Short mmCIF file of C-alpha atoms in Angstrom, two decimals:
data_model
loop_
_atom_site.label_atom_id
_atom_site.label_comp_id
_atom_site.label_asym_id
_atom_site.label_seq_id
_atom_site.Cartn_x
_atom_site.Cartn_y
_atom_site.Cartn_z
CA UNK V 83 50.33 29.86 -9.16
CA UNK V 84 49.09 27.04 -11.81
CA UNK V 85 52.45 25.35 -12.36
CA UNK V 86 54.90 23.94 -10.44
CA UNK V 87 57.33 22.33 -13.18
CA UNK V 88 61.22 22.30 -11.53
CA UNK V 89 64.04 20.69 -13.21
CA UNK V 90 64.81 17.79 -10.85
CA UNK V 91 62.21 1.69 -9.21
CA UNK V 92 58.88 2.12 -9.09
CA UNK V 93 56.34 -0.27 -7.51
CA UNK V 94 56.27 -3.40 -8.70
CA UNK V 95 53.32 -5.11 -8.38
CA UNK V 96 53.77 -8.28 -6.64
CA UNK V 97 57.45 -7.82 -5.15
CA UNK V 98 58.97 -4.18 -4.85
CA UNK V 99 56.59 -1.02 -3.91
CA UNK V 100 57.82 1.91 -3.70
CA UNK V 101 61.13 1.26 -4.99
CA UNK V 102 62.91 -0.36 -1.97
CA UNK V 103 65.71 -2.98 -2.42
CA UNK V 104 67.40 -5.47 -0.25
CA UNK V 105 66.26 -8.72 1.27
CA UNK V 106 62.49 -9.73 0.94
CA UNK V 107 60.81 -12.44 1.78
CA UNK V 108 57.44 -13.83 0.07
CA UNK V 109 54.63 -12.86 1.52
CA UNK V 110 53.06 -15.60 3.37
CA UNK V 111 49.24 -15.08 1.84
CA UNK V 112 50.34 -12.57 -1.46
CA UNK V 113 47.37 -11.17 -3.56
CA UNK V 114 44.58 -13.65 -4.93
CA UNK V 115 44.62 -15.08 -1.38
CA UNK V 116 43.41 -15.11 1.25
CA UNK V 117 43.34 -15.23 4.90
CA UNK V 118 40.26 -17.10 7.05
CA UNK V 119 38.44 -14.57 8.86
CA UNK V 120 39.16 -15.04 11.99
CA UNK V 121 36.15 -15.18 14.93
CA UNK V 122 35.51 -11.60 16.50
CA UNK V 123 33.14 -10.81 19.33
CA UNK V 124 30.52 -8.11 18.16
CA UNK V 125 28.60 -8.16 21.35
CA UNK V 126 29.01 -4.71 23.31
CA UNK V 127 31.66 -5.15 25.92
CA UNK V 128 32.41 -3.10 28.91
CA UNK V 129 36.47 -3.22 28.46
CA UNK V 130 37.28 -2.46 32.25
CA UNK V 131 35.72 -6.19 32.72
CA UNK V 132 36.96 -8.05 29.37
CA UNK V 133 40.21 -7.57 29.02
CA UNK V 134 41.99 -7.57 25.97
CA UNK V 135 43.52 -10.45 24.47
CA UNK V 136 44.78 -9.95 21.20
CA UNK V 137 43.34 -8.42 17.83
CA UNK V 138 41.90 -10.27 14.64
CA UNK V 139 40.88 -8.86 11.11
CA UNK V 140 37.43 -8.32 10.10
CA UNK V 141 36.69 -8.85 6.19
CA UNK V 142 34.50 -5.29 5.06
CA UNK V 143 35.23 -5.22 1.61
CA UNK V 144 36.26 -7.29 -1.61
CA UNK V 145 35.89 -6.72 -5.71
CA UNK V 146 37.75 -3.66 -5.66
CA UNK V 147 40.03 -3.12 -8.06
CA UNK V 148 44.07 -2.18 -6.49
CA UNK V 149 42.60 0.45 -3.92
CA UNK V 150 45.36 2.62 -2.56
CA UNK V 151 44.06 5.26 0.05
CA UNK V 152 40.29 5.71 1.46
CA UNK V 153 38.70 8.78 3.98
CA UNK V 154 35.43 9.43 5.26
CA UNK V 155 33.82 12.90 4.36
CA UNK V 156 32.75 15.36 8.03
CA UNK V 157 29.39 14.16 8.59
CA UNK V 158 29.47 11.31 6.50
CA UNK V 159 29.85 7.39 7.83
CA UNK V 160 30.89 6.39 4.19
CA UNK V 161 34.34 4.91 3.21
CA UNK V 162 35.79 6.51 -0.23
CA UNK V 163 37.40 4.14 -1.94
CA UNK V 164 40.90 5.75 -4.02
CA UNK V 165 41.37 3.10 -6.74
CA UNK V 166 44.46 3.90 -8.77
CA UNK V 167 43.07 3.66 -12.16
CA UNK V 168 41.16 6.61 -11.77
CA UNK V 169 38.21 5.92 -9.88
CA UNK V 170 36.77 6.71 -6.26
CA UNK V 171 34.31 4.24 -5.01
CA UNK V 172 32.01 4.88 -2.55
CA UNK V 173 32.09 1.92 0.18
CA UNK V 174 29.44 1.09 2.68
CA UNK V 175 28.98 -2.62 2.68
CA UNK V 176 30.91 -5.50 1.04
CA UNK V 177 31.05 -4.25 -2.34
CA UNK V 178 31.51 -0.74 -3.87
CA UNK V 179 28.71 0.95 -5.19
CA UNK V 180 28.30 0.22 -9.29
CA UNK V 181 28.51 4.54 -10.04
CA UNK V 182 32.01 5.48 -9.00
CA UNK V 183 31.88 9.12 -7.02
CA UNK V 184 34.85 9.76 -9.55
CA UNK V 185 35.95 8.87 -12.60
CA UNK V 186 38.57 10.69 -13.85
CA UNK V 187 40.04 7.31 -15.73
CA UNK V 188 40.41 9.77 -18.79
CA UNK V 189 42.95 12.09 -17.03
CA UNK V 190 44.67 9.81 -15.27
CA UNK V 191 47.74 8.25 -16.45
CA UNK V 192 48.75 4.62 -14.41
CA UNK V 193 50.69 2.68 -16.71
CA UNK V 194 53.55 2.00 -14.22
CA UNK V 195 52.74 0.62 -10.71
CA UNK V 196 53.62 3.89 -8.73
CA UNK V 197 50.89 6.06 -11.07
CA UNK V 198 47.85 6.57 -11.15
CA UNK V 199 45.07 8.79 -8.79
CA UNK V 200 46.42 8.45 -5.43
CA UNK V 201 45.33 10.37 -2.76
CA UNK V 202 42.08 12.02 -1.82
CA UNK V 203 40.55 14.51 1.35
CA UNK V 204 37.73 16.23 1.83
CA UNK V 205 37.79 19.96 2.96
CA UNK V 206 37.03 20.21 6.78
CA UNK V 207 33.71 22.00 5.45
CA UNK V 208 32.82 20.05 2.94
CA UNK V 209 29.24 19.30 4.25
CA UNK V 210 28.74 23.13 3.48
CA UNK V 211 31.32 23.69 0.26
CA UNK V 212 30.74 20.05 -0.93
CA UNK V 213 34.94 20.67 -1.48
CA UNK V 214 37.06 17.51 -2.17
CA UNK V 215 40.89 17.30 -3.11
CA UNK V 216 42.37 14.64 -5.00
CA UNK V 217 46.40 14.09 -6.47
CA UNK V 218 47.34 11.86 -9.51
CA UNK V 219 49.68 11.27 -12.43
CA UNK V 220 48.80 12.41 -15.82
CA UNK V 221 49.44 10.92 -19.16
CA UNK V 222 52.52 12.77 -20.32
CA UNK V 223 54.49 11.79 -16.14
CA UNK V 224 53.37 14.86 -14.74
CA UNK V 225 51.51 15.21 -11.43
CA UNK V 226 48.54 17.52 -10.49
CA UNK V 227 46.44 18.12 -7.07
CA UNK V 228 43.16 19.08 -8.26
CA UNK V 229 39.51 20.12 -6.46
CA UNK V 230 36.43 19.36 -7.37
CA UNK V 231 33.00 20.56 -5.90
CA UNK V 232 30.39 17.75 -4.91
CA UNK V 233 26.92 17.22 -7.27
CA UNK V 234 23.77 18.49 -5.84
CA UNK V 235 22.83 14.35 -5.20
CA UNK V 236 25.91 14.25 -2.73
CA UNK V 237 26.50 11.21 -4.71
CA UNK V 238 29.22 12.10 -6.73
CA UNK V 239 32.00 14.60 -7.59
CA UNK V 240 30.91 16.95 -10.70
CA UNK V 241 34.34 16.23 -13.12
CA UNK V 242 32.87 19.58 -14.81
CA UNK V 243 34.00 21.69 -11.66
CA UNK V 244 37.74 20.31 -11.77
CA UNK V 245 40.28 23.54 -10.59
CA UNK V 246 43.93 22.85 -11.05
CA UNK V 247 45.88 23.83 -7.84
CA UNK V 248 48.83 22.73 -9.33
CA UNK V 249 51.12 20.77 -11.73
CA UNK V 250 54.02 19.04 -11.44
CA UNK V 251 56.85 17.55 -13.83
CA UNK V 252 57.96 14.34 -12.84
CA UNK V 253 61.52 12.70 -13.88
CA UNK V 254 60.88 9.09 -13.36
CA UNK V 255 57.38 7.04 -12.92
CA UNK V 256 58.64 6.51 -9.31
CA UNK V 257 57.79 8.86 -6.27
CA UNK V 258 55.21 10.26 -7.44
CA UNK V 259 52.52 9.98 -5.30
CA UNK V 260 50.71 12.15 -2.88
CA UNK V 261 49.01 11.83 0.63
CA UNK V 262 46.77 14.64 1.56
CA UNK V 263 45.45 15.82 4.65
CA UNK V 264 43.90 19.21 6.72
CA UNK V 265 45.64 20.07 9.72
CA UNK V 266 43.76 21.53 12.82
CA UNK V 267 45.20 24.74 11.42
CA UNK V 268 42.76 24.72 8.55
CA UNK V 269 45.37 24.17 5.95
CA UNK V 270 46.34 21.12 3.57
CA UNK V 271 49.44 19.09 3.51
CA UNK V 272 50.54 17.13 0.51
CA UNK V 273 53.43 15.08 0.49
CA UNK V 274 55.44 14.76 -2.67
CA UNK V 275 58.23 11.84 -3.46
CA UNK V 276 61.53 12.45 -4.70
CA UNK V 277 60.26 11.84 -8.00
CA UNK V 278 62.68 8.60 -8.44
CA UNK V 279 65.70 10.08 -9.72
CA UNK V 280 68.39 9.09 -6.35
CA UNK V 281 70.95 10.60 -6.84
CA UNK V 282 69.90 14.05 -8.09
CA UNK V 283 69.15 14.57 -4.20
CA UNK V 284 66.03 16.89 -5.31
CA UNK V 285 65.03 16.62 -1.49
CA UNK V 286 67.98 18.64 -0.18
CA UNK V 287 66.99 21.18 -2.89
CA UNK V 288 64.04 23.02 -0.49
CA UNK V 289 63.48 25.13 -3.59
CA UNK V 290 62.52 22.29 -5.52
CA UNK V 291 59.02 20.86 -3.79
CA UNK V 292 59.90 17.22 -4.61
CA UNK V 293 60.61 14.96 -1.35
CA UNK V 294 58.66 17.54 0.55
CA UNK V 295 55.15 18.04 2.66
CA UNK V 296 53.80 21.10 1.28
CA UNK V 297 51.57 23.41 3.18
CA UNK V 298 48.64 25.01 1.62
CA UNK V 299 46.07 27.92 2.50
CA UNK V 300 43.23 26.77 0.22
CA UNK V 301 40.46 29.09 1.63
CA UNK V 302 42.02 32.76 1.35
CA UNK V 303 43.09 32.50 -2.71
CA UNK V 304 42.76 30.87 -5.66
CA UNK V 305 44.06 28.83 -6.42
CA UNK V 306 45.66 28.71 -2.90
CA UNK V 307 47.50 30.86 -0.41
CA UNK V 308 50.58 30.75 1.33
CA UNK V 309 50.36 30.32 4.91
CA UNK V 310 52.49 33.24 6.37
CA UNK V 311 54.31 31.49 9.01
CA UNK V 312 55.48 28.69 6.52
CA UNK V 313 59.26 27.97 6.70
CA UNK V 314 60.24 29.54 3.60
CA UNK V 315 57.43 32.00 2.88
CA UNK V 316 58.97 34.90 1.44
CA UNK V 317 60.81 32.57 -1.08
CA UNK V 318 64.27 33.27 -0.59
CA UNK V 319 66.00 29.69 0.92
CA UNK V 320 63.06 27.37 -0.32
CA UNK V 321 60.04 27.47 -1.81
CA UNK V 322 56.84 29.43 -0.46
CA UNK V 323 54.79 26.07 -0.25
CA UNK V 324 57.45 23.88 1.28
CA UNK V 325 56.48 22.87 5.08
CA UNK V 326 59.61 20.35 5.66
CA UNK V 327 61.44 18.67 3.44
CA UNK V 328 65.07 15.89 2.99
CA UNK V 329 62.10 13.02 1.98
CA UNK V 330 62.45 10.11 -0.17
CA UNK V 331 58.98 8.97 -0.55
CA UNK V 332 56.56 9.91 2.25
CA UNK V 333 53.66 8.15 0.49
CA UNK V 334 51.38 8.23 3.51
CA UNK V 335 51.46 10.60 6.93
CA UNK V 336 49.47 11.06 9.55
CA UNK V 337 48.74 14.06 11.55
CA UNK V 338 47.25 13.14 15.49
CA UNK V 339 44.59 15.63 15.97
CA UNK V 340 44.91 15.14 19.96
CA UNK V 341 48.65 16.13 19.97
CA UNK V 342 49.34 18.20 16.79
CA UNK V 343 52.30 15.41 16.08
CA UNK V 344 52.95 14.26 12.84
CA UNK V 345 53.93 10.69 11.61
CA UNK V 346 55.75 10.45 8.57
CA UNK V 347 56.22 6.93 7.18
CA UNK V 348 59.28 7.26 4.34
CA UNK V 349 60.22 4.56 2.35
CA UNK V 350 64.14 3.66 1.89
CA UNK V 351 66.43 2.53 -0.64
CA UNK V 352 68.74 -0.12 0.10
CA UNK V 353 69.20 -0.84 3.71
CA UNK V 354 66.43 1.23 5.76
CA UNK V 355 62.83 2.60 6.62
CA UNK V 356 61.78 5.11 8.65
CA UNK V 357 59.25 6.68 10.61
CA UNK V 358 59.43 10.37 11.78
CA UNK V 359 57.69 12.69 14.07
CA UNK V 360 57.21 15.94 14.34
CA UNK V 361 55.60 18.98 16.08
CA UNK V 362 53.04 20.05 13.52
CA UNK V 363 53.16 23.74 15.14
CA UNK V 364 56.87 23.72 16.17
CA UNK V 365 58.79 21.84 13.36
CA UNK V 366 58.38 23.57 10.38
CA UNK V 367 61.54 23.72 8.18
CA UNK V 368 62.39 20.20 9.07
CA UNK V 369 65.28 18.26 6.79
CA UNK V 370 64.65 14.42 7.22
CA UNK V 371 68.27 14.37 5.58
CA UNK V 372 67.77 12.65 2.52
CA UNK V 373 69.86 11.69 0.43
CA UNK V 374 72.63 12.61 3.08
CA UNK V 375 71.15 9.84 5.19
CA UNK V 376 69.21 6.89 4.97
CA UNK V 377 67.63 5.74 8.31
CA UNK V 378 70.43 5.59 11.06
CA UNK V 379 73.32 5.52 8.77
CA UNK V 380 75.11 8.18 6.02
CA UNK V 381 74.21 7.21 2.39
CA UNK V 382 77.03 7.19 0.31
CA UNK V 383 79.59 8.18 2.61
CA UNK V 384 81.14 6.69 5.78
CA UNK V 385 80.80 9.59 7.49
CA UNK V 386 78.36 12.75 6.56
CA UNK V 387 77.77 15.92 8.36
CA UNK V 388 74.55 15.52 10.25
CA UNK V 389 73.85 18.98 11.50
CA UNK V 390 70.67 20.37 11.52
CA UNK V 391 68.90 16.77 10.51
CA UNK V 392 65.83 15.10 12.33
CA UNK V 393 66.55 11.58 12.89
CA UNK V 394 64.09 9.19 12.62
CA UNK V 395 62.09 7.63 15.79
CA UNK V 396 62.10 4.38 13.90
CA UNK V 397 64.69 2.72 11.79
CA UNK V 398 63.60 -0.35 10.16
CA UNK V 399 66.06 -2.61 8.25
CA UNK V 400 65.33 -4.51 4.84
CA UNK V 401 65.04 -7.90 6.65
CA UNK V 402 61.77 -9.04 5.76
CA UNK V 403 60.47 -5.61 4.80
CA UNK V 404 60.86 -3.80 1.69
CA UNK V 405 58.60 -0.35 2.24
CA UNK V 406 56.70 0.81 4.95
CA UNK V 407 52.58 1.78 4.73
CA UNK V 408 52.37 4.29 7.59
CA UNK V 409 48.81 3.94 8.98
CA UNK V 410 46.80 6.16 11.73
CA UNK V 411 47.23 7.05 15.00
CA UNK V 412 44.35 5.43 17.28
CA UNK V 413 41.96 7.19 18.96
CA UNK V 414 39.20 4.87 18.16
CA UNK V 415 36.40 3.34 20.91
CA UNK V 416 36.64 -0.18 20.73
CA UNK V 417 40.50 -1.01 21.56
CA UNK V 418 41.10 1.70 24.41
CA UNK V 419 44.07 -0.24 25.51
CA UNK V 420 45.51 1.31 22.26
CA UNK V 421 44.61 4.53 21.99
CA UNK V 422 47.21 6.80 21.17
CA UNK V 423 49.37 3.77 19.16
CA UNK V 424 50.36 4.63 15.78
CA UNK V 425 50.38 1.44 13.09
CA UNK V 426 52.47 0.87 10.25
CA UNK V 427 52.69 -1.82 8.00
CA UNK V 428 54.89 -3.28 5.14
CA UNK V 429 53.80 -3.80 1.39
CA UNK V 430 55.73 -6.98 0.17
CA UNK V 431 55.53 -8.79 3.48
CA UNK V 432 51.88 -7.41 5.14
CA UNK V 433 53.24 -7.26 8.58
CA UNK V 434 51.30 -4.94 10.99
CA UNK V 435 53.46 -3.39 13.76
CA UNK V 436 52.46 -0.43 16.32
CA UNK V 437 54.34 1.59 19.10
CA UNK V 438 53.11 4.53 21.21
CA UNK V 439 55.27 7.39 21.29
CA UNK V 440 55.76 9.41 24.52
CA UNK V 441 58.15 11.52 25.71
CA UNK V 442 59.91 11.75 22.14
CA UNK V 443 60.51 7.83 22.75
CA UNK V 444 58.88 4.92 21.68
CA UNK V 445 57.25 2.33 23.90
CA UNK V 446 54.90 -0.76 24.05
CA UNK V 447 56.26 -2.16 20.48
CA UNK V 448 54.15 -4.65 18.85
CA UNK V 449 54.34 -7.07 16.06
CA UNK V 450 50.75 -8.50 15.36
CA UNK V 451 51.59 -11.58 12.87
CA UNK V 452 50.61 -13.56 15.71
CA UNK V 453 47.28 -12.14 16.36
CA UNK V 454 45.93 -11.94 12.85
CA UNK V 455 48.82 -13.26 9.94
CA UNK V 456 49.89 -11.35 7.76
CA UNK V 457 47.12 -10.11 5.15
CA UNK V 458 48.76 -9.96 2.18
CA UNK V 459 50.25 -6.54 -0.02
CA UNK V 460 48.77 -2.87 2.22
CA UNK V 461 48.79 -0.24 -0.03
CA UNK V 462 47.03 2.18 2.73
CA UNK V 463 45.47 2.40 5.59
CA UNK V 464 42.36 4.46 6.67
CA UNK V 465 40.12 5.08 9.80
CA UNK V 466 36.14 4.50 9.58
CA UNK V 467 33.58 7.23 10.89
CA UNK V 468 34.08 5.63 14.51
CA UNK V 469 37.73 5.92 14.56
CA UNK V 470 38.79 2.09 13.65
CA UNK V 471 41.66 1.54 11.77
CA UNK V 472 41.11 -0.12 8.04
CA UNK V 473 44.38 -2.02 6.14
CA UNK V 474 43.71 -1.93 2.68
CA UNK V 475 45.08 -4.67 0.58
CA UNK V 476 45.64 -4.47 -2.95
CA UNK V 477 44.16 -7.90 -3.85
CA UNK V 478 41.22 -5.39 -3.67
CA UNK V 479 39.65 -6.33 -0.13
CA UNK V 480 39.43 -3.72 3.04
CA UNK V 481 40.07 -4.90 6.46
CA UNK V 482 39.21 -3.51 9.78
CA UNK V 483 41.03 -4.15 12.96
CA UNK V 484 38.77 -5.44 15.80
CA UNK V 485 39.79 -6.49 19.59
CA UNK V 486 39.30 -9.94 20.65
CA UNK V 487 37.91 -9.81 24.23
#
């Protein structure tokens, strides 16, 4: 299956990402500015005798140019560097390296703020297959995930082995984006936006794989599978590649490989944010209820029938936010007191917040503006090869979160 074309307010770059409304406030340091780094200790610290008293932000990274998602490859203690342009940058000091790993700037069409190439993963095996995935927006609106196979120098992706998986029409320049990521099961999950057109409600339409996570065999066919215990697999109420589904923009998710759960940051329209979790094993078929709901509340209606939709674990109004950046779950080394905490962030503001979720209820909320500021615009966050969580900011620098002890 080549094509994926189904009938069905896009980032702005200095206000409005993601095509959120409602109250905003300017961001205390915006983009072209910065914050001081503030002091970290580096020395090697036994936590159980240094407690910890707060967290700061390390500077890694500056020069690049509006970076909005980075990974590590298996085996491989390099950042990759998504740049939404068209390039991927390979990262392992405080400036990219001059040869990009990927240039696909020909292909890839970015001309509104919500284009461009915008997610990237590495197959589990890719020290073996040398397989990478990435997901942009082409010239004519339309979307495509795409593979490519490594060069022999490691160095770079070979643009001559490019394999469409998939294309996509898209309605609107909005909601287009992608986050991609292999479960423990083996198989990839893409999330897909709404494509920007409201009130057509293409995510109650489980047919149509717009505001959806998609779940893909890549390894059994070409130029992929469908896993046999997906949701809708035979077809019949949804499509075949359609995992769960009711989305508005789920531009970045995160799947906790020490509980199987699934956080699913989704950006809102008018009044609300949200953050939802799932069962990765159990809670396929989910419908996050858009555009029946919004958050907490109904979205056009005073009342709306609510039956067999997953409320968000998080509802987060449009008082000084405007769209949420979901970020990792920690399971890093150096901040044990966190482990387990999943971190979010907001574009237009740069707030970090993070909560640990137990139970099916959230605990130990935390704001961190008084720890570190507020950075400036995330577009992403990532992990490093030890598990630390990176903001990405897209004034072009790369942060990593460090404990101060």
């Amino acid at each position: 299956m080549t094509s994926l074309n189904t009938p069905s307010r896009w980032l702005i770059a200095t206000a409005l990402i993601f095509t959120s409304c409602g109250p905003i406030a300017t961001p205390i340091i915006g983009p072209g500015t910065t914050a001081p780094p503030p002091t970290v200790t580096t020395a090697p610290i036994n936590p159980s005798t240094a407690p910890l008293q707060g967290l700061a932000l390390t500077r890694l990274t500056t020069g690049l140019e509006w970076p909005v998602a980075a990974t590590v490859a298996p085996s491989d203690g390099r950042l990759f560097v998504v740049e939404k342009e068209g390039f991927v940058r390979i990262v392992d000091g405080p400036t990219a390296h001059p040869t990009p790993f990927l240039d696909i700037t020909d292909k890839v069409g970015d001309e509104h703020a919500e284009q461009g190439l915008v997610g990237l993963v590495f197959h589990p095996q890719y020290e073996s297959n040398g397989r990478a995935f990435v997901y942009y927006t082409r010239e004519d609106w339309s979307t495509a995930l795409v593979e490519y196979t490594a060069g022999e120098d490691g160095d770079h992706l070979d643009p001559d082995s490019a394999r469409i998986l998939f294309t996509l029409d898209q309605p609107h320049p909005a909601h287009n984006g992608a986050d991609l990521a292999f479960g423990p099961d083996g198989y990839l999950y893409v999330s897909l936006g709404d494509g920007g057109v409201t009130f057509e409600a293409n995510a109650q339409q489980p047919h149509d794989i717009r505001g959806t996570i998609l779940r893909l065999d890549v390894d059994s066919s070409a130029p992929y599978a469908i896993p046999p215990d997906n949701p809708f697999a035979d077809g019949d109420a949804g499509a075949p590649e359609v995992w769960v589904y009711g989305l508005r923009n789920p531009w970045r998710f995160a799947i906790d490989q020490q509980t199987d759960q699934v956080f699913i940051s989704d950006v809102g329209f008018e009044r609300w944010e949200e953050v939802n979790v799932i069962d990765l094993a159990a809670d396929g078929g989910s419908n996050f209820g858009w555009a029946v709901v919004e958050g907490p509340e109904c979205f056009e209606a005073e009342t709306c029938d609510r039956t067999d939709l997953i409320p968000p674990v998080l509802s987060v109004e449009h008082v000084r936010t405007c769209a949420l950046i979901g970020g990792p779950v920690y399971r890093g080394a150096a901040i044990p007191e966190l482990n387990g905490h999943y971190f979010y962030g907001d574009f237009c503001v740069g707030w970090v917040r993070s909560f640990l979720f137990v139970d099916g209820k959230i605990t130990e909320e935390t704001t961190w503006s008084d720890d570190f500021g507020e950075p400036g615009q995330i577009t992403s966050f990532a992990t490093d090869s030890n598990g630390e969580i990176l903001i990405l900011l897209q004034n072009g620098e790369i942060h990593r979160i460090d404990p101060v002890r």
